[in-house]
Short mmCIF file of C-alpha atoms in Angstrom, two decimals:
data_model
loop_
_atom_site.label_atom_id
_atom_site.label_comp_id
_atom_site.label_asym_id
_atom_site.label_seq_id
_atom_site.Cartn_x
_atom_site.Cartn_y
_atom_site.Cartn_z
CA MET G 1 -35.96 123.94 166.59
CA PRO G 2 -37.62 122.02 169.46
CA PRO G 3 -41.30 122.69 170.06
CA THR G 4 -42.01 125.14 172.86
CA PRO G 5 -45.77 125.37 173.32
CA PHE G 6 -45.68 126.11 177.03
CA ALA G 7 -45.23 129.71 178.17
CA PRO G 8 -44.66 129.89 181.93
CA SER G 9 -44.82 133.03 183.99
CA HIS G 10 -42.04 133.72 186.45
CA ALA G 11 -43.94 131.76 189.03
CA THR G 12 -42.27 128.54 190.09
CA PRO G 13 -43.53 125.65 187.91
CA PHE G 14 -43.02 123.09 190.69
CA LYS G 15 -43.34 123.81 194.40
CA SER G 16 -40.96 121.90 196.62
CA THR G 17 -38.60 122.52 199.48
CA LEU G 18 -35.92 120.45 197.75
CA SER G 19 -33.00 121.80 195.84
CA SER G 20 -31.23 118.48 195.34
CA SER G 21 -31.43 114.83 196.25
CA GLN G 22 -29.10 111.92 196.74
CA GLN G 23 -30.19 108.46 195.83
CA PRO G 24 -29.58 105.50 198.14
CA HIS G 25 -29.36 102.26 196.25
CA THR G 26 -32.53 100.52 197.38
CA ASN G 27 -32.78 97.09 195.75
CA HIS G 28 -35.21 94.31 194.99
CA SER G 29 -38.52 95.23 196.63
CA PRO G 30 -38.22 98.89 197.65
CA LEU G 31 -39.74 98.21 201.07
CA ALA G 32 -39.13 94.58 201.95
CA PRO G 33 -35.32 94.58 202.40
CA GLN G 34 -35.39 97.02 205.29
CA ALA G 35 -38.21 95.06 206.90
CA GLU G 36 -36.21 91.84 206.57
CA ARG G 37 -32.91 93.17 207.89
CA THR G 38 -32.10 96.03 210.23
CA ILE G 39 -28.78 97.48 211.32
CA SER G 40 -28.11 100.15 213.93
CA VAL G 41 -25.10 102.33 214.70
CA ALA G 42 -24.55 100.12 217.76
CA ASP G 43 -23.47 97.38 215.33
CA ILE G 44 -20.63 99.53 213.99
CA ASP G 45 -17.13 99.11 215.41
CA PRO G 46 -15.08 102.01 213.95
CA THR G 47 -11.91 99.87 213.97
CA HIS G 48 -13.47 97.42 211.50
CA TRP G 49 -13.76 99.83 208.58
CA ARG G 50 -11.35 101.21 206.00
CA TYR G 51 -11.60 103.96 203.42
CA HIS G 52 -12.77 102.68 200.03
CA ALA G 53 -13.77 105.59 197.78
CA GLU G 54 -15.80 108.79 197.62
CA GLY G 55 -17.62 111.08 195.24
CA GLY G 56 -19.01 114.56 195.56
CA LYS G 57 -21.93 113.47 197.73
CA ASN G 58 -20.90 110.33 199.62
CA LEU G 59 -17.95 108.52 201.15
CA LEU G 60 -17.71 104.71 201.05
CA LEU G 61 -16.09 102.49 203.70
CA SER G 62 -15.31 98.78 203.27
CA TYR G 63 -15.83 96.24 206.04
CA ASP G 64 -12.41 94.96 207.15
CA PRO G 65 -12.66 93.25 210.56
CA PRO G 66 -9.89 91.30 212.30
CA ALA G 67 -9.66 87.59 211.52
CA GLY G 68 -12.04 85.41 213.48
CA ILE G 69 -14.86 87.90 213.84
CA GLU G 70 -18.19 86.11 213.35
CA GLY G 71 -21.84 87.01 213.47
CA SER G 72 -21.56 90.50 212.01
CA PRO G 73 -24.74 91.97 210.46
CA PHE G 74 -22.48 93.39 207.74
CA VAL G 75 -21.73 89.92 206.33
CA THR G 76 -24.27 87.66 204.63
CA ALA G 77 -24.07 84.43 202.67
CA GLN G 78 -23.87 86.50 199.47
CA GLY G 79 -21.13 88.87 200.63
CA ALA G 80 -20.42 91.94 202.71
CA TYR G 81 -21.97 95.38 203.11
CA ALA G 82 -20.14 98.67 202.83
CA LEU G 83 -20.99 101.88 204.68
CA ARG G 84 -22.06 104.84 202.59
CA ILE G 85 -21.95 108.09 204.53
CA PRO G 86 -23.32 111.33 203.05
CA LYS G 87 -21.06 114.38 203.08
CA SER G 88 -22.21 117.95 203.63
CA LEU G 89 -20.93 121.52 203.59
CA PRO G 90 -20.38 123.66 206.70
CA PRO G 91 -23.44 125.12 208.46
CA GLY G 92 -24.56 128.37 206.89
CA SER G 93 -23.53 127.42 203.36
CA GLU G 94 -25.94 128.17 200.54
CA GLU G 95 -26.40 124.51 199.68
CA VAL G 96 -29.63 123.04 201.03
CA GLN G 97 -29.13 119.64 202.64
CA ASP G 98 -30.49 116.70 200.68
CA ASP G 99 -33.78 115.15 201.76
CA VAL G 100 -33.02 111.46 202.33
CA ASP G 101 -36.66 110.38 202.28
CA GLU G 102 -37.26 112.07 198.95
CA ALA G 103 -34.04 110.57 197.64
CA GLU G 104 -35.27 107.08 198.46
CA ARG G 105 -38.55 107.86 196.74
CA PHE G 106 -36.58 108.88 193.63
CA THR G 107 -35.11 105.37 193.51
CA ARG G 108 -38.43 103.68 194.15
CA HIS G 109 -40.69 105.82 191.95
CA VAL G 110 -38.33 106.73 189.10
CA VAL G 111 -35.13 104.68 188.80
CA GLN G 112 -36.56 101.23 189.44
CA PRO G 113 -39.59 101.58 187.13
CA LEU G 114 -37.48 103.06 184.33
CA LEU G 115 -34.90 100.29 184.52
CA GLY G 116 -37.67 97.71 184.66
CA ASP G 117 -35.67 95.46 187.00
CA SER G 118 -34.65 96.37 190.54
CA GLU G 119 -32.32 93.36 190.67
CA VAL G 120 -29.58 95.45 189.01
CA LEU G 121 -29.50 97.87 191.98
CA PRO G 122 -27.47 96.93 195.08
CA HIS G 123 -29.44 96.21 198.23
CA CYS G 124 -29.40 99.13 200.67
CA ILE G 125 -30.29 99.36 204.37
CA ARG G 126 -30.94 102.69 206.04
CA ILE G 127 -29.21 103.16 209.41
CA PRO G 128 -30.77 105.99 211.44
CA ILE G 129 -28.62 108.50 213.33
CA ASP G 130 -30.66 109.37 216.42
CA THR G 131 -28.46 109.93 219.47
CA ASP G 132 -25.30 111.72 220.55
CA ARG G 133 -23.64 108.30 220.85
CA ASP G 134 -24.53 107.56 217.23
CA ARG G 135 -22.91 110.83 216.16
CA SER G 136 -19.84 110.07 218.27
CA VAL G 137 -19.37 106.78 216.40
CA ILE G 138 -19.63 108.59 213.07
CA ASP G 139 -17.13 111.23 214.21
CA THR G 140 -14.70 108.45 215.20
CA LEU G 141 -15.10 106.80 211.79
CA ALA G 142 -14.53 110.10 210.01
CA ALA G 143 -11.37 110.83 212.00
CA ALA G 144 -9.95 107.33 211.43
CA ILE G 145 -10.21 107.44 207.65
CA GLU G 146 -9.36 111.13 207.11
CA ILE G 147 -5.68 110.50 206.40
CA HIS G 148 -6.57 107.97 203.69
CA ARG G 149 -8.72 110.38 201.68
CA PRO G 150 -7.17 111.90 198.54
CA ALA G 151 -5.56 115.29 199.17
CA ALA G 152 -7.98 117.06 196.83
CA ARG G 153 -10.93 115.65 198.78
CA ARG G 154 -9.46 116.71 202.13
CA THR G 155 -9.18 120.32 201.00
CA ASP G 156 -12.79 120.38 199.81
CA PRO G 157 -15.22 121.77 202.41
CA ALA G 158 -17.63 118.87 201.82
CA ARG G 159 -16.96 116.15 204.38
CA ILE G 160 -18.69 113.90 206.91
CA ARG G 161 -20.49 116.05 209.48
CA ALA G 162 -22.15 113.83 212.06
CA GLU G 163 -24.16 116.71 213.50
CA SER G 164 -26.09 117.13 210.25
CA LEU G 165 -26.72 113.44 209.50
CA ARG G 166 -30.13 111.82 209.85
CA CYS G 167 -28.95 108.47 208.56
CA ILE G 168 -26.18 106.55 206.84
CA TYR G 169 -26.48 103.43 204.66
CA ALA G 170 -25.25 99.86 204.59
CA VAL G 171 -24.91 99.08 200.89
CA GLN G 172 -24.29 95.71 199.32
CA ASP G 173 -20.58 95.61 198.44
CA ILE G 174 -20.49 94.20 194.92
CA THR G 175 -16.69 94.08 194.97
CA ALA G 176 -16.43 91.90 198.11
CA ARG G 177 -15.86 88.16 198.08
CA ALA G 178 -18.71 85.73 198.81
CA ALA G 179 -18.08 84.69 202.39
CA SER G 180 -20.13 81.47 202.35
CA VAL G 181 -18.60 79.97 199.20
CA SER G 182 -15.46 77.86 199.27
CA GLY G 183 -12.84 79.67 197.26
CA GLY G 184 -15.24 82.58 196.92
CA ASP G 185 -12.81 84.98 195.25
CA VAL G 186 -14.47 87.79 193.36
CA LEU G 187 -13.21 89.99 190.56
CA CYS G 188 -15.16 93.17 189.87
CA VAL G 189 -14.78 95.57 186.94
CA GLU G 190 -16.32 99.03 187.23
CA ILE G 191 -17.06 100.90 184.00
CA LYS G 192 -18.43 104.42 183.74
CA PRO G 193 -19.91 104.16 180.23
CA LYS G 194 -21.02 107.84 179.83
CA TRP G 195 -23.25 109.09 176.97
CA GLY G 196 -24.27 106.39 174.50
CA PHE G 197 -25.92 108.48 171.79
CA LEU G 198 -25.53 111.44 169.46
CA PRO G 199 -28.27 114.11 169.55
CA ARG G 200 -30.65 114.26 166.60
CA ILE G 201 -29.95 117.05 164.14
CA ASP G 202 -33.42 118.54 164.74
CA ALA G 203 -32.80 118.64 168.50
CA ILE G 204 -30.21 121.40 168.16
CA PRO G 205 -31.26 124.94 167.18
CA PRO G 206 -30.36 125.43 163.50
CA THR G 207 -28.52 128.66 164.38
CA SER G 208 -26.10 126.77 166.60
CA PRO G 209 -22.52 126.50 165.28
CA ASN G 210 -22.30 123.07 166.91
CA VAL G 211 -24.81 121.09 164.87
CA ASP G 212 -22.17 119.33 162.79
CA ILE G 213 -19.81 118.35 165.62
CA LYS G 214 -22.55 117.25 168.01
CA THR G 215 -24.11 114.96 165.43
CA ARG G 216 -20.77 113.45 164.38
CA TYR G 217 -18.60 113.11 167.49
CA SER G 218 -19.45 111.62 170.89
CA ARG G 219 -19.64 113.98 173.82
CA PHE G 220 -17.02 111.95 175.70
CA ARG G 221 -14.38 112.33 172.99
CA MET G 222 -15.08 116.05 172.56
CA HIS G 223 -14.74 116.49 176.31
CA ALA G 224 -11.40 114.66 176.20
CA VAL G 225 -10.15 117.30 173.73
CA ALA G 226 -11.37 120.09 176.00
CA ARG G 227 -9.32 118.57 178.82
CA ASN G 228 -6.25 118.06 176.63
CA PRO G 229 -6.12 120.43 173.63
CA ALA G 230 -2.67 119.06 172.73
CA ILE G 231 -4.12 115.69 171.73
CA THR G 232 -3.24 114.57 168.20
CA ARG G 233 -5.74 113.34 165.63
CA GLU G 234 -4.28 109.84 165.93
CA GLN G 235 -4.70 109.92 169.70
CA PHE G 236 -8.26 111.18 169.27
CA ASP G 237 -9.12 108.31 166.94
CA ALA G 238 -7.78 105.84 169.54
CA LEU G 239 -9.86 107.27 172.40
CA TYR G 240 -12.56 105.28 174.10
CA ASP G 241 -15.86 105.99 172.36
CA PRO G 242 -19.01 105.19 174.39
CA LEU G 243 -20.99 104.60 171.20
CA ASP G 244 -18.80 101.57 170.53
CA LEU G 245 -19.47 100.16 173.99
CA TYR G 246 -23.24 100.66 173.65
CA SER G 247 -23.37 98.99 170.24
CA ASP G 248 -24.46 95.38 169.78
CA ASP G 249 -21.40 94.73 167.63
CA PRO G 250 -18.92 92.46 169.50
CA ALA G 251 -15.98 93.92 167.55
CA ARG G 252 -16.91 97.50 168.50
CA VAL G 253 -17.49 96.53 172.13
CA ARG G 254 -14.06 94.90 172.18
CA ARG G 255 -12.52 98.05 170.68
CA ALA G 256 -14.12 100.19 173.42
CA LEU G 257 -12.89 97.84 176.15
CA ASP G 258 -9.35 97.82 174.75
CA ALA G 259 -9.37 101.64 174.74
CA LEU G 260 -10.56 101.72 178.36
CA TRP G 261 -7.84 99.26 179.36
CA THR G 262 -5.16 101.31 177.58
CA ASP G 263 -6.36 104.45 179.36
CA TRP G 264 -6.32 102.58 182.69
CA ILE G 265 -2.68 101.69 182.15
CA THR G 266 -1.68 105.11 180.81
CA THR G 267 -3.20 106.93 183.79
CA ASN G 268 -1.96 104.30 186.27
CA GLY G 269 -5.49 103.58 187.35
CA LYS G 270 -6.46 107.20 187.99
CA THR G 271 -9.12 107.22 185.28
CA ASN G 272 -12.65 106.89 186.62
CA ASN G 273 -13.94 105.19 183.46
CA LEU G 274 -12.45 101.81 184.37
CA ARG G 275 -11.52 100.38 187.74
CA VAL G 276 -10.65 96.83 188.75
CA PHE G 277 -11.22 95.25 192.18
CA CYS G 278 -10.10 91.88 193.48
CA ASN G 279 -11.85 90.72 196.66
CA GLY G 280 -12.80 94.30 197.43
CA ALA G 281 -9.32 95.78 197.01
CA LEU G 282 -8.60 98.27 194.24
CA VAL G 283 -6.09 96.96 191.70
CA LEU G 284 -3.59 99.36 190.14
CA PRO G 285 -1.81 98.60 186.85
CA ASP G 286 1.68 98.80 188.36
CA ASP G 287 0.93 96.51 191.33
CA ALA G 288 2.40 93.11 190.45
CA CYS G 289 1.05 91.39 193.58
CA ALA G 290 -2.50 92.62 192.96
CA LEU G 291 -2.30 91.66 189.28
CA ALA G 292 -1.10 88.20 190.27
CA ASP G 293 -4.16 87.87 192.55
CA VAL G 294 -6.40 88.87 189.65
CA ALA G 295 -4.73 86.33 187.37
CA ALA G 296 -5.19 83.61 190.00
CA THR G 297 -8.87 84.53 190.40
CA LEU G 298 -9.23 84.18 186.62
CA SER G 299 -7.49 80.79 186.81
CA ALA G 300 -4.80 82.25 184.58
CA SER G 301 -1.05 82.00 184.98
CA ALA G 302 0.26 84.28 187.73
CA ALA G 303 3.86 83.16 187.52
CA GLU G 304 5.12 86.11 185.49
CA GLU G 305 7.15 88.64 187.43
CA ASP G 306 7.04 91.34 184.75
CA VAL G 307 4.14 93.75 185.36
CA GLN G 308 3.53 94.30 181.66
CA MET G 309 3.26 90.58 181.02
CA LEU G 310 0.91 90.19 183.99
CA ARG G 311 -1.32 92.96 182.66
CA THR G 312 -1.42 91.37 179.23
CA ASN G 313 -2.20 87.97 180.71
CA VAL G 314 -4.99 89.39 182.89
CA TRP G 315 -6.62 91.29 180.03
CA THR G 316 -6.41 88.33 177.67
CA HIS G 317 -8.42 86.27 180.13
CA LEU G 318 -10.71 89.04 181.36
CA VAL G 319 -11.80 90.98 178.27
CA GLY G 320 -13.89 88.16 176.80
CA GLN G 321 -15.80 87.76 180.06
CA VAL G 322 -16.47 91.50 180.30
CA GLN G 323 -17.56 91.66 176.67
CA GLY G 324 -19.92 88.71 177.11
CA GLU G 325 -21.52 90.19 180.22
CA LEU G 326 -22.04 93.59 178.57
CA LEU G 327 -23.76 91.96 175.59
CA ARG G 328 -25.86 89.59 177.72
CA ARG G 329 -29.60 90.26 177.49
CA SER G 330 -30.81 90.34 181.07
CA LEU G 331 -33.56 93.00 181.04
CA VAL G 332 -36.94 93.03 179.36
CA HIS G 333 -37.98 96.13 177.40
CA ASP G 334 -41.10 96.25 175.23
CA GLY G 335 -41.36 92.48 175.48
CA THR G 336 -37.82 91.96 174.19
CA ASP G 337 -34.76 90.83 176.13
CA VAL G 338 -32.13 93.58 176.03
CA SER G 339 -28.77 94.28 177.63
CA VAL G 340 -28.36 96.73 180.49
CA LEU G 341 -26.41 99.02 178.15
CA HIS G 342 -29.23 98.94 175.59
CA ARG G 343 -31.68 100.07 178.26
CA LEU G 344 -29.33 102.79 179.49
CA LYS G 345 -28.86 104.15 175.98
CA HIS G 346 -32.62 104.29 175.39
CA LEU G 347 -33.22 106.13 178.69
CA GLN G 348 -30.41 108.62 178.04
CA ALA G 349 -31.54 109.50 174.52
CA ALA G 350 -35.33 109.42 174.93
CA LEU G 351 -35.19 111.63 178.02
CA ASP G 352 -32.93 114.20 176.32
CA PRO G 353 -35.05 115.11 173.27
CA TRP G 354 -33.83 118.70 172.86
CA ASP G 355 -30.13 118.59 173.78
CA VAL G 356 -28.97 121.17 176.32
CA GLU G 357 -28.75 123.83 173.58
CA GLY G 358 -32.32 123.26 172.46
CA LEU G 359 -33.47 123.20 176.06
CA ALA G 360 -31.65 126.48 176.81
CA HIS G 361 -33.16 128.04 173.66
CA ALA G 362 -36.67 127.05 174.77
CA TRP G 363 -35.97 128.37 178.27
CA THR G 364 -34.92 131.76 176.84
CA GLU G 365 -38.00 131.91 174.60
CA HIS G 366 -40.35 131.42 177.52
CA THR G 367 -38.62 133.17 180.42
CA GLY G 368 -36.37 135.75 178.76
CA SER G 369 -33.37 134.37 180.66
CA HIS G 370 -30.30 133.12 178.79
CA VAL G 371 -29.21 131.00 181.78
CA LEU G 372 -30.90 127.62 181.97
CA GLY G 373 -32.75 127.25 185.27
CA GLN G 374 -32.46 130.96 186.09
CA LEU G 375 -35.12 133.68 185.84
CA PRO G 376 -34.47 137.16 184.39
CA ASP G 377 -34.04 138.66 187.87
CA ASP G 378 -31.06 136.33 188.42
CA THR G 379 -32.97 134.16 190.87
CA ALA G 380 -32.99 130.40 190.49
CA ASP G 381 -36.31 128.88 189.55
CA ASN G 382 -37.49 126.00 191.72
CA LEU G 383 -37.68 123.08 189.32
CA THR G 384 -37.72 120.12 191.70
CA PRO G 385 -41.05 118.30 191.79
CA ALA G 386 -41.67 115.49 194.24
CA ALA G 387 -40.14 112.24 193.03
CA ALA G 388 -43.56 110.59 192.82
CA GLU G 389 -44.58 113.18 190.20
CA LEU G 390 -41.62 112.57 187.91
CA LEU G 391 -42.43 109.28 186.21
CA PRO G 392 -45.88 110.31 184.89
CA LEU G 393 -44.27 113.52 183.63
CA VAL G 394 -41.45 111.89 181.64
CA GLN G 395 -43.05 108.57 180.65
CA PRO G 396 -44.66 109.96 177.45
CA LEU G 397 -41.18 110.66 176.04
CA LEU G 398 -40.22 107.02 176.55
CA ASP G 399 -43.36 106.02 174.70
CA GLY G 400 -42.31 108.05 171.64
CA ALA G 401 -44.22 111.29 172.26
CA GLN G 402 -42.67 114.72 171.63
CA ALA G 403 -41.86 116.94 174.60
CA SER G 404 -44.89 119.16 175.14
CA SER G 405 -43.58 121.72 177.62
CA VAL G 406 -40.43 123.26 179.01
CA GLN G 407 -41.12 121.72 182.41
CA GLN G 408 -41.40 118.26 180.93
CA ALA G 409 -38.22 118.64 178.89
CA VAL G 410 -36.26 120.02 181.86
CA GLN G 411 -37.29 117.19 184.18
CA ALA G 412 -36.62 114.55 181.54
CA PHE G 413 -33.20 116.09 180.86
CA LEU G 414 -32.29 115.89 184.56
CA VAL G 415 -33.38 112.25 184.79
CA SER G 416 -31.41 111.50 181.63
CA ALA G 417 -28.36 113.08 183.30
CA SER G 418 -28.60 110.52 186.10
CA PHE G 419 -28.39 107.68 183.59
CA LYS G 420 -25.57 109.40 181.70
CA ASP G 421 -23.44 109.52 184.84
CA CYS G 422 -24.01 106.09 186.42
CA SER G 423 -21.52 103.24 186.69
CA LEU G 424 -21.69 99.57 185.79
CA LEU G 425 -20.25 97.00 188.16
CA LEU G 426 -19.52 93.66 186.50
CA ARG G 427 -19.06 91.00 189.16
CA PHE G 428 -17.16 87.80 188.33
CA PRO G 429 -17.04 85.26 191.19
CA ARG G 430 -14.47 82.55 190.59
CA ASP G 431 -16.93 79.64 190.61
CA HIS G 432 -20.26 81.29 189.76
CA GLY G 433 -21.98 83.17 186.98
CA ALA G 434 -21.32 86.84 186.31
CA SER G 435 -23.78 89.63 187.17
CA THR G 436 -24.23 93.30 186.28
CA TRP G 437 -25.15 96.06 188.71
CA LEU G 438 -25.84 99.78 188.34
CA VAL G 439 -24.64 102.33 190.90
CA ASP G 440 -24.34 106.12 191.26
CA LEU G 441 -27.84 106.87 190.03
CA ASP G 442 -28.16 110.07 192.04
CA ARG G 443 -30.90 112.53 191.24
CA LYS G 444 -29.43 115.56 189.51
CA PRO G 445 -30.59 118.85 191.04
CA ALA G 446 -32.01 121.64 188.89
CA SER G 447 -29.39 123.93 190.42
CA LYS G 448 -26.86 122.17 188.14
CA LEU G 449 -28.64 123.17 184.91
CA ALA G 450 -26.68 126.41 184.45
CA LYS G 451 -23.39 124.55 184.94
CA MET G 452 -24.44 121.89 182.43
CA GLN G 453 -25.19 124.63 179.90
CA GLU G 454 -21.84 126.29 180.58
CA THR G 455 -19.88 123.02 180.31
CA ASP G 456 -21.57 122.18 177.03
CA ALA G 457 -20.57 125.55 175.57
CA GLN G 458 -16.98 125.18 176.78
CA VAL G 459 -16.62 121.64 175.41
CA CYS G 460 -17.97 122.62 172.00
CA SER G 461 -15.85 125.77 171.79
CA ALA G 462 -12.67 123.89 172.70
CA PHE G 463 -13.42 121.14 170.20
CA GLN G 464 -14.13 123.65 167.42
CA SER G 465 -10.81 125.35 168.12
CA TRP G 466 -8.98 122.03 168.08
CA LEU G 467 -10.65 120.96 164.83
CA ALA G 468 -9.42 124.17 163.17
CA THR G 469 -5.82 123.09 163.84
CA GLN G 470 -6.20 119.67 162.18
CA SER G 471 -5.19 119.07 158.57
CA ARG G 472 -8.18 116.80 158.15
CA ALA G 473 -11.16 115.81 160.27
CA PRO G 474 -10.79 112.92 162.69
CA THR G 475 -12.84 109.76 162.42
CA PRO G 476 -16.47 110.41 163.41
CA SER G 477 -18.30 108.26 165.92
CA MET G 478 -20.36 105.37 164.57
CA VAL G 479 -24.05 105.41 165.47
#
């Protein structure tokens, strides 16, 4: 059972007005980029932007001006910028609005130091929203792209609300072509790698019924069963396994990539674990024209008219490049060159020393509440320290120390969750070297702890039920 030497009262361990944060992708020097380059809302022409994508917190627009437009601050020699606009709930909702200044500090004081290299984070420029005219421009943008949003997103109450915005962001668009380079076509592969480790057996309370499954099967594959209980053992064995991707074994990495590609085709591109972009445009597996553009960018044959043949041709030429970039050692950790995935795996595992079950057990021992993040009187505990306080709190775990308090373990777990949920963008310009970028490193709010505990229980229960229906156990994950 994890050590639990700290016994808090019901007083709040950390005082802060924050309940959650969103992380803008500040890059390179955390302060210099904004000093070097400024953009205002006056530079935005709403007719020059198209819907690109969105998540729970933000909506992304791609720069798409008419031909012949020159001198835009959204285009540099390296490529274009996208607009990232925060979404919010209606006034009066229980959700507290994110603090953008604290979010930027989370990037500067936590994410960048932990990664050890800010060059893997896209450059970001803050654009203030100060006047009624600024808000009118944002309202016009929101109205123009509304019809292009997925139906499920349009029915969600979270949307762009100009009246509540303090700022938006111009973010380096990793998927866009390099404007200053002749033949500057760019292919970009986005991978959401997910959890790259299995919890240690001593991290899970010995009374838990889930010790065996958690230490044998990756969380991603168990979650896949929870989503589709009808999956067969053979289908389970063929699933993408993050532990393969995070390994240093080229054969296992290739196996993980092939599984992601198969899932991309099977779901017709609706999976969020793999996405392909060509010159900023999303490529779908049934789009012959887009696949032909990808093949041409790869200098591969694009003459085939059959979609299946085009897909095969594209993957044959692309998979080796993706594999090589994932295995490339571009970061320095403990004096050794490591891959970005190696660093991610270390951060995920070291900052989650107790597993959510061990963390919930410790929380119950010290507060009497069986709901992680909640106090016995059903009130939520305020567990959001200032971003500048986080790194000194969690650093000992990265140096090999044991978690010494519930507060430390909770904060480390939340930071680990950010690295478990990020995405890799692998950029392949036609005539230049590849590069790897990390995005979606939002700070996870403590208000999500109870949901994380609930999801963990549901995933394990569903997987246990599915296992009971199998004539023999499926193939375990390889560590």
